[in-house]
Amino acid sequence: MSHAFDFGPLVPAGSPPPAVRWPGLAKYNFTGGNNDADEVPVDDLIAAATASLKREGRNLATYNLAHGPQGYRPLREFLVTKLKRDAGIVCSADDILLLSGSSQALDLVNAALLTRGDTVICEKDSYQSTLTRFARIGANVIGIPLDKDGMRMDALAAALADCKARGVQPKMIYTIPTVQNPTATIMPETRRAELLRLSEQHGVAVFEDDCYSDLIWSGQRPPALYAMSRAKNVVHCGSFSKSIAPALRVGFLVAPWTIMSRIMPLKTDAGSGSVEQMMLAEYCPGQFATHLPVLRKALRAKVETLMETLNEQFGTAAEFDDPRGGIFLWVKLPDTVDTMKLCQAALKQGVAINPGPEWSTDAKHAGARLRLCFASPTHQQIREGVAILAEVCAREFGVPTRSANISRAHA
Ligand SMILES: Cc1ncc(COP(=O)(O)O)c(C=O)c1O
């Protein structure tokens, strides 16, 4: 009988814990940044893929379709036009790097700027994958509290002053200013100007993660930090994951050459997938702008179903703000609820949620909070899933005490 080779001793110290086998998607899946399956423009994408492959498929014989390491130029040119129109960003195709999702931007910017022991600043509640990346690097993370307008500038100013007093020079402020994950807040223009002023005053770089900015219900967004910066200390990333589909794996980075030239040598994958870049470059100029309002309308309808069902099932026990865009609702339950435990108990009943502590630099503050993605479940799954969640929560924590106007004590 042969024994399996033990790779364990070869794995360097400090590696992440081993993965667990994928258990499959939960029946009621409120986790992750998944999109609405009914809103993927499948037929138009088929037509775009076919047309571009027929015309330029032979270029697949050359890495990056012979468009160089920054990726397929027509897609970068579409982004130049789009970013100018929507975000006020003035840049050229040479300032854009196409990536395998904006996740790759997080890896590359971190690799270019951070090393163990560095200090980074971000919103107190933030994107889980960003927080785990910072932890893995061994960065010291300072979480800045948010209010209804995003990261609080009084708290940022105080944190920067405190760093200065301690002789600590933070490397960067990572922020999701436009439909923040998980809080869905949108930072107004005046606050953006203040953030830039503080970053310049303290010599700190800004990393603007903007992947939800196409999903504001009104279609109107404040200008990007990248657009407003005079000091040019901002790098900006975006994605087609939330506006078209996450499985495409197409994202992008916009950065001044001084830092772009340090990032590019770190992208050692010989280019991101070219078929998706060609397909998007064919699809987007004519159809992206008409697709978005349809998607936003569908997402808005879903969040209305979610808010209505939460009100019905949890009553005043579930607190949340009506989001102005995005795919997430950040929900606060009574302090007696531990959402890490709720998450495990709900999963046994087929309901998957993201517990707050995994999305925060402050586990205590987020202990009774949870994040619900409303884009991917159907309306019926939202209704059924939230009803099960309320039932599990009542059983485990005694709240909510009433659901669907029926007292649980007598139900
Ligand atoms: C804030 C934020 N940044 C980046 C990403 C990465 O997205 P992708 O790699 O699919 O572009 C996500 C995905 O959920 C996100 O929420």
CSV table of C-alpha atoms and ligand atoms in Angstrom, one decimal:
chain,number,residue,atom,x,y,z
A,1,MET,CA,0.0,0.0,0.0
A,2,SER,CA,1.5,3.4,-1.0
A,3,HIS,CA,1.4,6.2,1.5
A,4,ALA,CA,0.3,9.7,0.4
A,5,PHE,CA,3.3,12.0,0.3
A,6,ASP,CA,3.2,14.6,3.1
A,7,PHE,CA,3.5,18.1,1.7
A,8,GLY,CA,2.9,19.6,5.1
A,9,PRO,CA,6.5,20.0,6.2
A,10,LEU,CA,7.4,21.8,2.9
A,11,VAL,CA,4.8,24.6,3.4
A,12,PRO,CA,6.6,27.7,4.7
A,13,ALA,CA,5.7,29.0,8.1
A,14,GLY,CA,3.2,31.8,8.0
A,15,SER,CA,1.2,30.3,5.1
A,16,PRO,CA,-2.6,30.6,5.3
A,17,PRO,CA,-4.5,27.8,7.0
A,18,PRO,CA,-5.4,24.9,4.7
A,19,ALA,CA,-8.6,25.3,2.6
A,20,VAL,CA,-11.6,23.2,3.3
A,21,ARG,CA,-13.3,21.4,0.4
A,22,TRP,CA,-16.1,23.4,-1.2
A,23,PRO,CA,-19.4,22.3,0.4
A,24,GLY,CA,-21.5,23.6,-2.5
A,25,LEU,CA,-23.7,26.7,-2.4
A,26,ALA,CA,-26.3,27.0,0.3
A,27,LYS,CA,-30.0,26.8,-0.8
A,28,TYR,CA,-30.5,30.3,0.4
A,29,ASN,CA,-27.2,32.1,-0.4
A,30,PHE,CA,-26.9,35.6,0.9
A,31,THR,CA,-23.1,35.6,0.9
A,32,GLY,CA,-20.4,36.8,-1.4
A,33,GLY,CA,-20.6,39.4,-4.1
A,34,ASN,CA,-22.6,37.3,-6.5
A,35,ASN,CA,-24.8,38.9,-9.1
A,36,ASP,CA,-28.4,38.4,-10.4
A,37,ALA,CA,-28.3,35.5,-12.8
A,38,ASP,CA,-31.3,36.8,-14.7
A,39,GLU,CA,-29.5,40.1,-15.5
A,40,VAL,CA,-26.4,38.7,-17.1
A,41,PRO,CA,-26.8,39.9,-20.8
A,42,VAL,CA,-26.1,36.4,-22.1
A,43,ASP,CA,-27.3,36.7,-25.7
A,44,ASP,CA,-25.5,40.0,-26.2
A,45,LEU,CA,-22.3,38.6,-24.7
A,46,ILE,CA,-22.6,35.5,-27.1
A,47,ALA,CA,-22.9,37.9,-30.0
A,48,ALA,CA,-20.0,40.0,-28.9
A,49,ALA,CA,-17.8,37.0,-28.2
A,50,THR,CA,-18.6,35.5,-31.6
A,51,ALA,CA,-18.0,38.8,-33.5
A,52,SER,CA,-14.7,39.5,-31.8
A,53,LEU,CA,-13.4,36.0,-32.1
A,54,LYS,CA,-14.3,35.8,-35.8
A,55,ARG,CA,-12.5,39.1,-36.5
A,56,GLU,CA,-9.5,38.8,-34.2
A,57,GLY,CA,-9.4,35.2,-32.9
A,58,ARG,CA,-6.1,34.6,-34.7
A,59,ASN,CA,-4.5,37.1,-32.3
A,60,LEU,CA,-5.0,34.5,-29.4
A,61,ALA,CA,-1.7,33.0,-30.8
A,62,THR,CA,0.1,35.9,-29.2
A,63,TYR,CA,0.2,36.7,-25.4
A,64,ASN,CA,-2.1,39.6,-24.6
A,65,LEU,CA,-3.4,39.5,-28.2
A,66,ALA,CA,-0.3,41.5,-29.2
A,67,HIS,CA,-1.6,44.5,-27.2
A,68,GLY,CA,1.2,44.5,-24.6
A,69,PRO,CA,1.2,43.7,-20.9
A,70,GLN,CA,-1.5,46.2,-20.0
A,71,GLY,CA,-4.1,44.3,-21.9
A,72,TYR,CA,-6.4,44.6,-24.9
A,73,ARG,CA,-6.3,48.2,-26.0
A,74,PRO,CA,-9.9,48.6,-27.2
A,75,LEU,CA,-11.2,47.7,-23.7
A,76,ARG,CA,-8.8,50.2,-22.1
A,77,GLU,CA,-10.0,52.8,-24.6
A,78,PHE,CA,-13.6,52.1,-23.6
A,79,LEU,CA,-12.6,52.5,-20.0
A,80,VAL,CA,-10.9,55.9,-20.7
A,81,THR,CA,-14.3,57.2,-22.1
A,82,LYS,CA,-16.4,55.6,-19.4
A,83,LEU,CA,-14.2,56.8,-16.5
A,84,LYS,CA,-14.2,60.3,-17.9
A,85,ARG,CA,-18.0,60.4,-18.3
A,86,ASP,CA,-19.0,58.7,-15.1
A,87,ALA,CA,-16.1,59.4,-12.6
A,88,GLY,CA,-14.5,62.5,-14.0
A,89,ILE,CA,-11.2,60.6,-14.4
A,90,VAL,CA,-9.0,62.0,-17.1
A,91,CYS,CA,-6.5,59.3,-18.1
A,92,SER,CA,-5.2,57.6,-21.2
A,93,ALA,CA,-5.2,53.9,-22.2
A,94,ASP,CA,-1.5,53.8,-21.0
A,95,ASP,CA,-2.6,54.6,-17.4
A,96,ILE,CA,-4.8,51.5,-17.3
A,97,LEU,CA,-3.8,47.9,-16.5
A,98,LEU,CA,-6.4,45.1,-17.2
A,99,LEU,CA,-6.5,42.5,-14.5
A,100,SER,CA,-8.0,39.2,-13.5
A,101,GLY,CA,-10.7,40.9,-11.4
A,102,SER,CA,-10.1,43.8,-9.1
A,103,SER,CA,-8.9,41.2,-6.6
A,104,GLN,CA,-5.7,41.2,-8.5
A,105,ALA,CA,-5.4,45.0,-8.0
A,106,LEU,CA,-5.5,44.4,-4.2
A,107,ASP,CA,-2.7,41.9,-4.5
A,108,LEU,CA,-0.6,44.0,-6.8
A,109,VAL,CA,-1.0,47.3,-5.0
A,110,ASN,CA,-0.3,45.7,-1.6
A,111,ALA,CA,2.7,43.9,-3.0
A,112,ALA,CA,4.1,47.1,-4.5
A,113,LEU,CA,3.6,49.2,-1.3
A,114,LEU,CA,3.4,47.1,1.8
A,115,THR,CA,5.7,45.0,3.9
A,116,ARG,CA,5.3,43.4,7.4
A,117,GLY,CA,4.8,46.0,10.1
A,118,ASP,CA,3.6,48.8,7.8
A,119,THR,CA,0.6,50.8,8.9
A,120,VAL,CA,-2.5,51.0,6.7
A,121,ILE,CA,-5.8,52.9,7.3
A,122,CYS,CA,-9.2,51.7,6.1
A,123,GLU,CA,-12.9,52.0,7.0
A,124,LYS,CA,-13.6,50.2,10.3
A,125,ASP,CA,-16.1,47.9,8.5
A,126,SER,CA,-14.5,46.8,5.2
A,127,TYR,CA,-14.2,44.2,2.6
A,128,GLN,CA,-13.2,40.9,4.2
A,129,SER,CA,-10.7,39.9,1.5
A,130,THR,CA,-8.9,43.2,2.0
A,131,LEU,CA,-8.7,42.7,5.7
A,132,THR,CA,-7.4,39.1,5.4
A,133,ARG,CA,-4.8,40.3,2.8
A,134,PHE,CA,-3.6,43.0,5.3
A,135,ALA,CA,-3.4,40.4,8.1
A,136,ARG,CA,-1.4,38.0,5.9
A,137,ILE,CA,1.1,40.7,5.0
A,138,GLY,CA,1.4,41.5,8.7
A,139,ALA,CA,0.3,45.1,8.3
A,140,ASN,CA,-1.0,47.2,11.3
A,141,VAL,CA,-4.5,48.1,10.4
A,142,ILE,CA,-6.3,51.2,11.7
A,143,GLY,CA,-10.1,51.1,11.2
A,144,ILE,CA,-11.8,54.4,10.9
A,145,PRO,CA,-15.5,54.5,12.0
A,146,LEU,CA,-18.1,55.3,9.4
A,147,ASP,CA,-21.3,57.3,9.5
A,148,LYS,CA,-24.0,57.7,6.9
A,149,ASP,CA,-21.5,59.4,4.6
A,150,GLY,CA,-18.8,56.8,4.8
A,151,MET,CA,-15.4,57.2,6.5
A,152,ARG,CA,-15.5,59.9,9.2
A,153,MET,CA,-13.0,62.6,8.5
A,154,ASP,CA,-12.7,63.8,12.2
A,155,ALA,CA,-11.7,60.2,13.1
A,156,LEU,CA,-9.3,60.0,10.1
A,157,ALA,CA,-7.7,63.3,11.1
A,158,ALA,CA,-7.3,62.1,14.7
A,159,ALA,CA,-5.8,58.7,13.6
A,160,LEU,CA,-3.3,60.5,11.3
A,161,ALA,CA,-2.4,62.9,14.1
A,162,ASP,CA,-2.0,60.0,16.5
A,163,CYS,CA,0.3,58.2,14.1
A,164,LYS,CA,2.4,61.3,13.7
A,165,ALA,CA,2.7,61.7,17.5
A,166,ARG,CA,3.9,58.1,17.7
A,167,GLY,CA,6.4,58.6,14.9
A,168,VAL,CA,4.5,56.2,12.7
A,169,GLN,CA,4.2,57.0,8.9
A,170,PRO,CA,1.1,55.2,7.5
A,171,LYS,CA,1.6,53.9,4.0
A,172,MET,CA,-1.9,54.1,2.5
A,173,ILE,CA,-5.5,54.8,3.1
A,174,TYR,CA,-7.6,52.0,1.5
A,175,THR,CA,-11.1,53.2,0.9
A,176,ILE,CA,-14.3,52.0,-0.8
A,177,PRO,CA,-15.9,55.5,-1.1
A,178,THR,CA,-18.6,54.8,-3.6
A,179,VAL,CA,-21.2,52.2,-2.3
A,180,GLN,CA,-19.0,51.0,0.5
A,181,ASN,CA,-18.7,47.3,1.2
A,182,PRO,CA,-20.4,46.3,3.6
A,183,THR,CA,-22.2,49.5,4.7
A,184,ALA,CA,-23.3,50.8,1.2
A,185,THR,CA,-22.4,54.4,2.1
A,186,ILE,CA,-21.5,56.9,-0.5
A,187,MET,CA,-18.9,59.5,0.4
A,188,PRO,CA,-20.0,63.0,-0.7
A,189,GLU,CA,-17.6,65.2,-2.7
A,190,THR,CA,-16.8,67.5,0.1
A,191,ARG,CA,-15.7,64.7,2.3
A,192,ARG,CA,-13.6,63.3,-0.6
A,193,ALA,CA,-11.8,66.6,-0.8
A,194,GLU,CA,-11.1,66.5,2.9
A,195,LEU,CA,-9.8,62.9,2.7
A,196,LEU,CA,-7.4,64.0,-0.1
A,197,ARG,CA,-6.3,67.1,1.9
A,198,LEU,CA,-5.5,64.9,4.9
A,199,SER,CA,-3.7,62.3,2.8
A,200,GLU,CA,-1.5,65.0,1.2
A,201,GLN,CA,-0.8,66.7,4.4
A,202,HIS,CA,0.4,63.4,5.9
A,203,GLY,CA,2.2,62.1,2.8
A,204,VAL,CA,0.0,59.0,2.6
A,205,ALA,CA,-1.1,57.2,-0.6
A,206,VAL,CA,-4.7,56.5,-1.3
A,207,PHE,CA,-6.1,53.3,-2.7
A,208,GLU,CA,-9.6,53.8,-4.1
A,209,ASP,CA,-11.6,50.6,-4.6
A,210,ASP,CA,-14.5,51.5,-6.8
A,211,CYS,CA,-16.1,48.3,-7.9
A,212,TYR,CA,-19.7,49.1,-7.0
A,213,SER,CA,-19.9,52.6,-8.4
A,214,ASP,CA,-22.0,51.6,-11.5
A,215,LEU,CA,-24.7,50.3,-9.1
A,216,ILE,CA,-26.1,53.6,-7.7
A,217,TRP,CA,-29.9,53.6,-8.3
A,218,SER,CA,-29.9,57.2,-9.4
A,219,GLY,CA,-27.0,56.6,-11.9
A,220,GLN,CA,-25.3,59.7,-10.4
A,221,ARG,CA,-22.0,59.3,-8.5
A,222,PRO,CA,-19.6,61.8,-7.0
A,223,PRO,CA,-16.3,62.2,-8.8
A,224,ALA,CA,-13.6,59.6,-8.1
A,225,LEU,CA,-10.9,60.5,-5.6
A,226,TYR,CA,-8.5,59.7,-8.5
A,227,ALA,CA,-10.2,62.5,-10.5
A,228,MET,CA,-10.1,65.0,-7.7
A,229,SER,CA,-6.5,64.4,-6.6
A,230,ARG,CA,-4.1,67.2,-7.4
A,231,ALA,CA,-1.1,65.5,-5.7
A,232,LYS,CA,-1.6,62.3,-7.9
A,233,ASN,CA,-1.2,60.1,-4.8
A,234,VAL,CA,-4.3,57.9,-5.6
A,235,VAL,CA,-4.5,54.5,-7.3
A,236,HIS,CA,-7.9,53.5,-8.5
A,237,CYS,CA,-9.4,50.1,-9.2
A,238,GLY,CA,-12.6,48.9,-10.7
A,239,SER,CA,-14.2,45.8,-12.0
A,240,PHE,CA,-16.8,44.3,-14.4
A,241,SER,CA,-17.7,41.8,-11.7
A,242,LYS,CA,-20.6,43.8,-10.3
A,243,SER,CA,-21.8,45.5,-13.5
A,244,ILE,CA,-21.7,42.5,-15.8
A,245,ALA,CA,-20.7,39.2,-14.0
A,246,PRO,CA,-18.0,38.2,-11.5
A,247,ALA,CA,-17.1,34.9,-13.2
A,248,LEU,CA,-15.7,36.9,-16.1
A,249,ARG,CA,-12.7,37.9,-13.9
A,250,VAL,CA,-12.1,41.3,-15.5
A,251,GLY,CA,-11.0,44.2,-13.4
A,252,PHE,CA,-8.6,47.1,-13.9
A,253,LEU,CA,-6.3,49.5,-12.2
A,254,VAL,CA,-5.7,53.2,-13.0
A,255,ALA,CA,-2.5,54.6,-11.7
A,256,PRO,CA,0.2,57.2,-12.5
A,257,TRP,CA,3.2,55.7,-14.2
A,258,THR,CA,5.4,56.2,-11.2
A,259,ILE,CA,3.5,53.5,-9.4
A,260,MET,CA,2.2,51.6,-12.4
A,261,SER,CA,5.8,51.0,-13.4
A,262,ARG,CA,6.4,49.4,-10.0
A,263,ILE,CA,3.2,47.3,-10.1
A,264,MET,CA,3.6,45.9,-13.6
A,265,PRO,CA,6.7,43.8,-12.9
A,266,LEU,CA,4.7,42.1,-10.1
A,267,LYS,CA,2.0,40.9,-12.5
A,268,THR,CA,3.7,37.7,-13.4
A,269,ASP,CA,0.8,35.8,-14.9
A,270,ALA,CA,1.7,36.7,-18.5
A,271,GLY,CA,-1.6,38.6,-18.9
A,272,SER,CA,-5.2,38.2,-17.9
A,273,GLY,CA,-7.8,36.2,-19.9
A,274,SER,CA,-8.0,37.7,-23.4
A,275,VAL,CA,-11.3,36.2,-24.7
A,276,GLU,CA,-13.2,38.0,-21.9
A,277,GLN,CA,-11.4,41.3,-22.7
A,278,MET,CA,-12.2,41.0,-26.4
A,279,MET,CA,-15.8,40.2,-25.6
A,280,LEU,CA,-16.3,43.1,-23.3
A,281,ALA,CA,-14.6,45.5,-25.7
A,282,GLU,CA,-17.1,44.5,-28.3
A,283,TYR,CA,-20.1,44.6,-26.0
A,284,CYS,CA,-19.4,47.7,-23.9
A,285,PRO,CA,-19.3,50.7,-26.2
A,286,GLY,CA,-22.8,50.0,-27.6
A,287,GLN,CA,-24.5,48.2,-24.7
A,288,PHE,CA,-23.0,48.8,-21.3
A,289,ALA,CA,-24.8,52.1,-20.7
A,290,THR,CA,-28.2,50.6,-21.6
A,291,HIS,CA,-27.6,47.4,-19.6
A,292,LEU,CA,-26.9,49.2,-16.3
A,293,PRO,CA,-30.4,50.8,-15.7
A,294,VAL,CA,-32.0,47.4,-16.2
A,295,LEU,CA,-29.6,45.8,-13.7
A,296,ARG,CA,-30.0,48.6,-11.2
A,297,LYS,CA,-33.8,48.3,-11.4
A,298,ALA,CA,-33.7,44.5,-10.8
A,299,LEU,CA,-31.3,45.0,-7.8
A,300,ARG,CA,-33.5,47.8,-6.3
A,301,ALA,CA,-36.5,45.5,-6.5
A,302,LYS,CA,-34.6,42.8,-4.7
A,303,VAL,CA,-33.4,45.0,-1.9
A,304,GLU,CA,-37.0,46.2,-1.5
A,305,THR,CA,-38.1,42.6,-1.1
A,306,LEU,CA,-35.3,42.1,1.4
A,307,MET,CA,-36.1,45.2,3.5
A,308,GLU,CA,-39.8,44.4,3.5
A,309,THR,CA,-39.2,40.8,4.6
A,310,LEU,CA,-36.7,41.8,7.3
A,311,ASN,CA,-39.3,44.2,8.6
A,312,GLU,CA,-41.9,41.5,8.6
A,313,GLN,CA,-39.8,38.8,10.1
A,314,PHE,CA,-37.5,40.7,12.5
A,315,GLY,CA,-39.6,43.9,13.1
A,316,THR,CA,-37.5,46.5,15.0
A,317,ALA,CA,-34.9,43.9,15.9
A,318,ALA,CA,-33.2,44.4,12.5
A,319,GLU,CA,-31.8,47.8,11.9
A,320,PHE,CA,-30.5,48.9,8.5
A,321,ASP,CA,-30.3,51.9,6.2
A,322,ASP,CA,-32.1,51.9,2.9
A,323,PRO,CA,-29.1,51.6,0.6
A,324,ARG,CA,-28.6,54.0,-2.4
A,325,GLY,CA,-27.0,51.3,-4.5
A,326,GLY,CA,-25.0,48.1,-4.5
A,327,ILE,CA,-25.8,44.5,-3.7
A,328,PHE,CA,-25.5,44.4,0.1
A,329,LEU,CA,-27.5,45.3,3.2
A,330,TRP,CA,-25.5,45.7,6.4
A,331,VAL,CA,-27.9,44.7,9.2
A,332,LYS,CA,-27.6,45.3,13.0
A,333,LEU,CA,-29.4,42.9,15.3
A,334,PRO,CA,-29.8,43.3,19.1
A,335,ASP,CA,-26.5,43.1,21.0
A,336,THR,CA,-27.5,39.7,22.5
A,337,VAL,CA,-27.1,38.1,19.0
A,338,ASP,CA,-23.7,36.7,18.1
A,339,THR,CA,-23.7,36.6,14.3
A,340,MET,CA,-20.7,34.2,14.2
A,341,LYS,CA,-22.9,31.7,16.0
A,342,LEU,CA,-26.0,32.6,14.1
A,343,CYS,CA,-24.1,32.0,10.8
A,344,GLN,CA,-23.3,28.4,11.8
A,345,ALA,CA,-26.8,27.7,13.0
A,346,ALA,CA,-28.4,29.2,9.9
A,347,LEU,CA,-26.1,27.3,7.6
A,348,LYS,CA,-27.4,24.0,9.0
A,349,GLN,CA,-30.9,25.2,7.9
A,350,GLY,CA,-29.6,26.0,4.4
A,351,VAL,CA,-29.2,29.8,4.9
A,352,ALA,CA,-25.8,31.3,4.3
A,353,ILE,CA,-25.0,34.8,5.7
A,354,ASN,CA,-21.8,36.8,6.2
A,355,PRO,CA,-21.2,37.4,9.9
A,356,GLY,CA,-20.2,41.0,10.8
A,357,PRO,CA,-16.9,40.3,12.6
A,358,GLU,CA,-15.4,39.0,9.4
A,359,TRP,CA,-16.1,42.3,7.7
A,360,SER,CA,-14.7,44.6,10.4
A,361,THR,CA,-11.4,45.7,12.0
A,362,ASP,CA,-13.4,45.7,15.3
A,363,ALA,CA,-15.0,42.3,16.0
A,364,LYS,CA,-16.9,43.6,19.0
A,365,HIS,CA,-18.5,46.5,17.2
A,366,ALA,CA,-19.6,44.1,14.4
A,367,GLY,CA,-20.6,41.2,16.7
A,368,ALA,CA,-24.3,41.6,16.2
A,369,ARG,CA,-24.1,42.7,12.6
A,370,LEU,CA,-24.4,40.7,9.4
A,371,ARG,CA,-24.1,41.4,5.7
A,372,LEU,CA,-26.7,40.1,3.3
A,373,CYS,CA,-26.2,40.0,-0.5
A,374,PHE,CA,-29.5,40.4,-2.1
A,375,ALA,CA,-28.4,40.3,-5.8
A,376,SER,CA,-28.1,36.6,-6.2
A,377,PRO,CA,-31.1,34.9,-4.4
A,378,THR,CA,-34.4,35.1,-6.1
A,379,HIS,CA,-37.3,37.1,-4.6
A,380,GLN,CA,-38.8,33.9,-3.3
A,381,GLN,CA,-35.5,32.7,-1.9
A,382,ILE,CA,-35.1,36.1,-0.1
A,383,ARG,CA,-38.6,35.7,1.5
A,384,GLU,CA,-38.1,32.1,2.5
A,385,GLY,CA,-34.4,32.5,3.6
A,386,VAL,CA,-35.1,35.5,5.8
A,387,ALA,CA,-38.0,33.7,7.4
A,388,ILE,CA,-35.8,30.7,8.3
A,389,LEU,CA,-33.1,33.1,9.5
A,390,ALA,CA,-35.6,34.8,11.9
A,391,GLU,CA,-36.7,31.4,13.1
A,392,VAL,CA,-33.1,30.2,13.8
A,393,CYS,CA,-32.3,33.6,15.4
A,394,ALA,CA,-35.3,33.4,17.7
A,395,ARG,CA,-34.5,29.8,18.7
A,396,GLU,CA,-30.8,30.6,19.4
A,397,PHE,CA,-31.0,34.1,20.9
A,398,GLY,CA,-34.6,34.8,21.8
A,399,VAL,CA,-35.0,37.5,19.2
A,400,PRO,CA,-37.0,38.5,17.2
A,401,THR,CA,-39.9,38.0,19.6
A,402,ARG,CA,-42.5,38.6,16.9
A,403,SER,CA,-42.4,37.5,13.2
A,404,ALA,CA,-45.0,38.3,10.5
A,405,ASN,CA,-47.0,40.0,13.3
A,406,ILE,CA,-47.3,36.8,15.3
A,407,SER,CA,-45.7,36.6,18.7
A,408,ARG,CA,-43.1,33.8,18.8
A,409,ALA,CA,-44.2,32.9,22.3
A,410,HIS,CA,-47.6,31.8,21.0
A,411,ALA,CA,-46.6,30.7,17.5
B,1,LIG,C1,-14.7,46.1,-2.2
B,1,LIG,C2,-14.4,45.0,-3.2
B,1,LIG,N1,-13.2,45.1,-3.8
B,1,LIG,C3,-12.8,44.1,-4.7
B,1,LIG,C4,-13.6,43.0,-4.9
B,1,LIG,C5,-13.1,42.0,-5.9
B,1,LIG,O1,-13.9,41.8,-7.0
B,1,LIG,P1,-13.4,41.2,-8.3
B,1,LIG,O2,-12.1,40.5,-8.2
B,1,LIG,O3,-14.4,40.2,-8.7
B,1,LIG,O4,-13.3,42.3,-9.3
B,1,LIG,C6,-14.8,42.9,-4.3
B,1,LIG,C7,-15.7,41.7,-4.5
B,1,LIG,O5,-16.7,41.4,-3.9
B,1,LIG,C8,-15.2,43.9,-3.4
B,1,LIG,O6,-16.4,43.8,-2.7
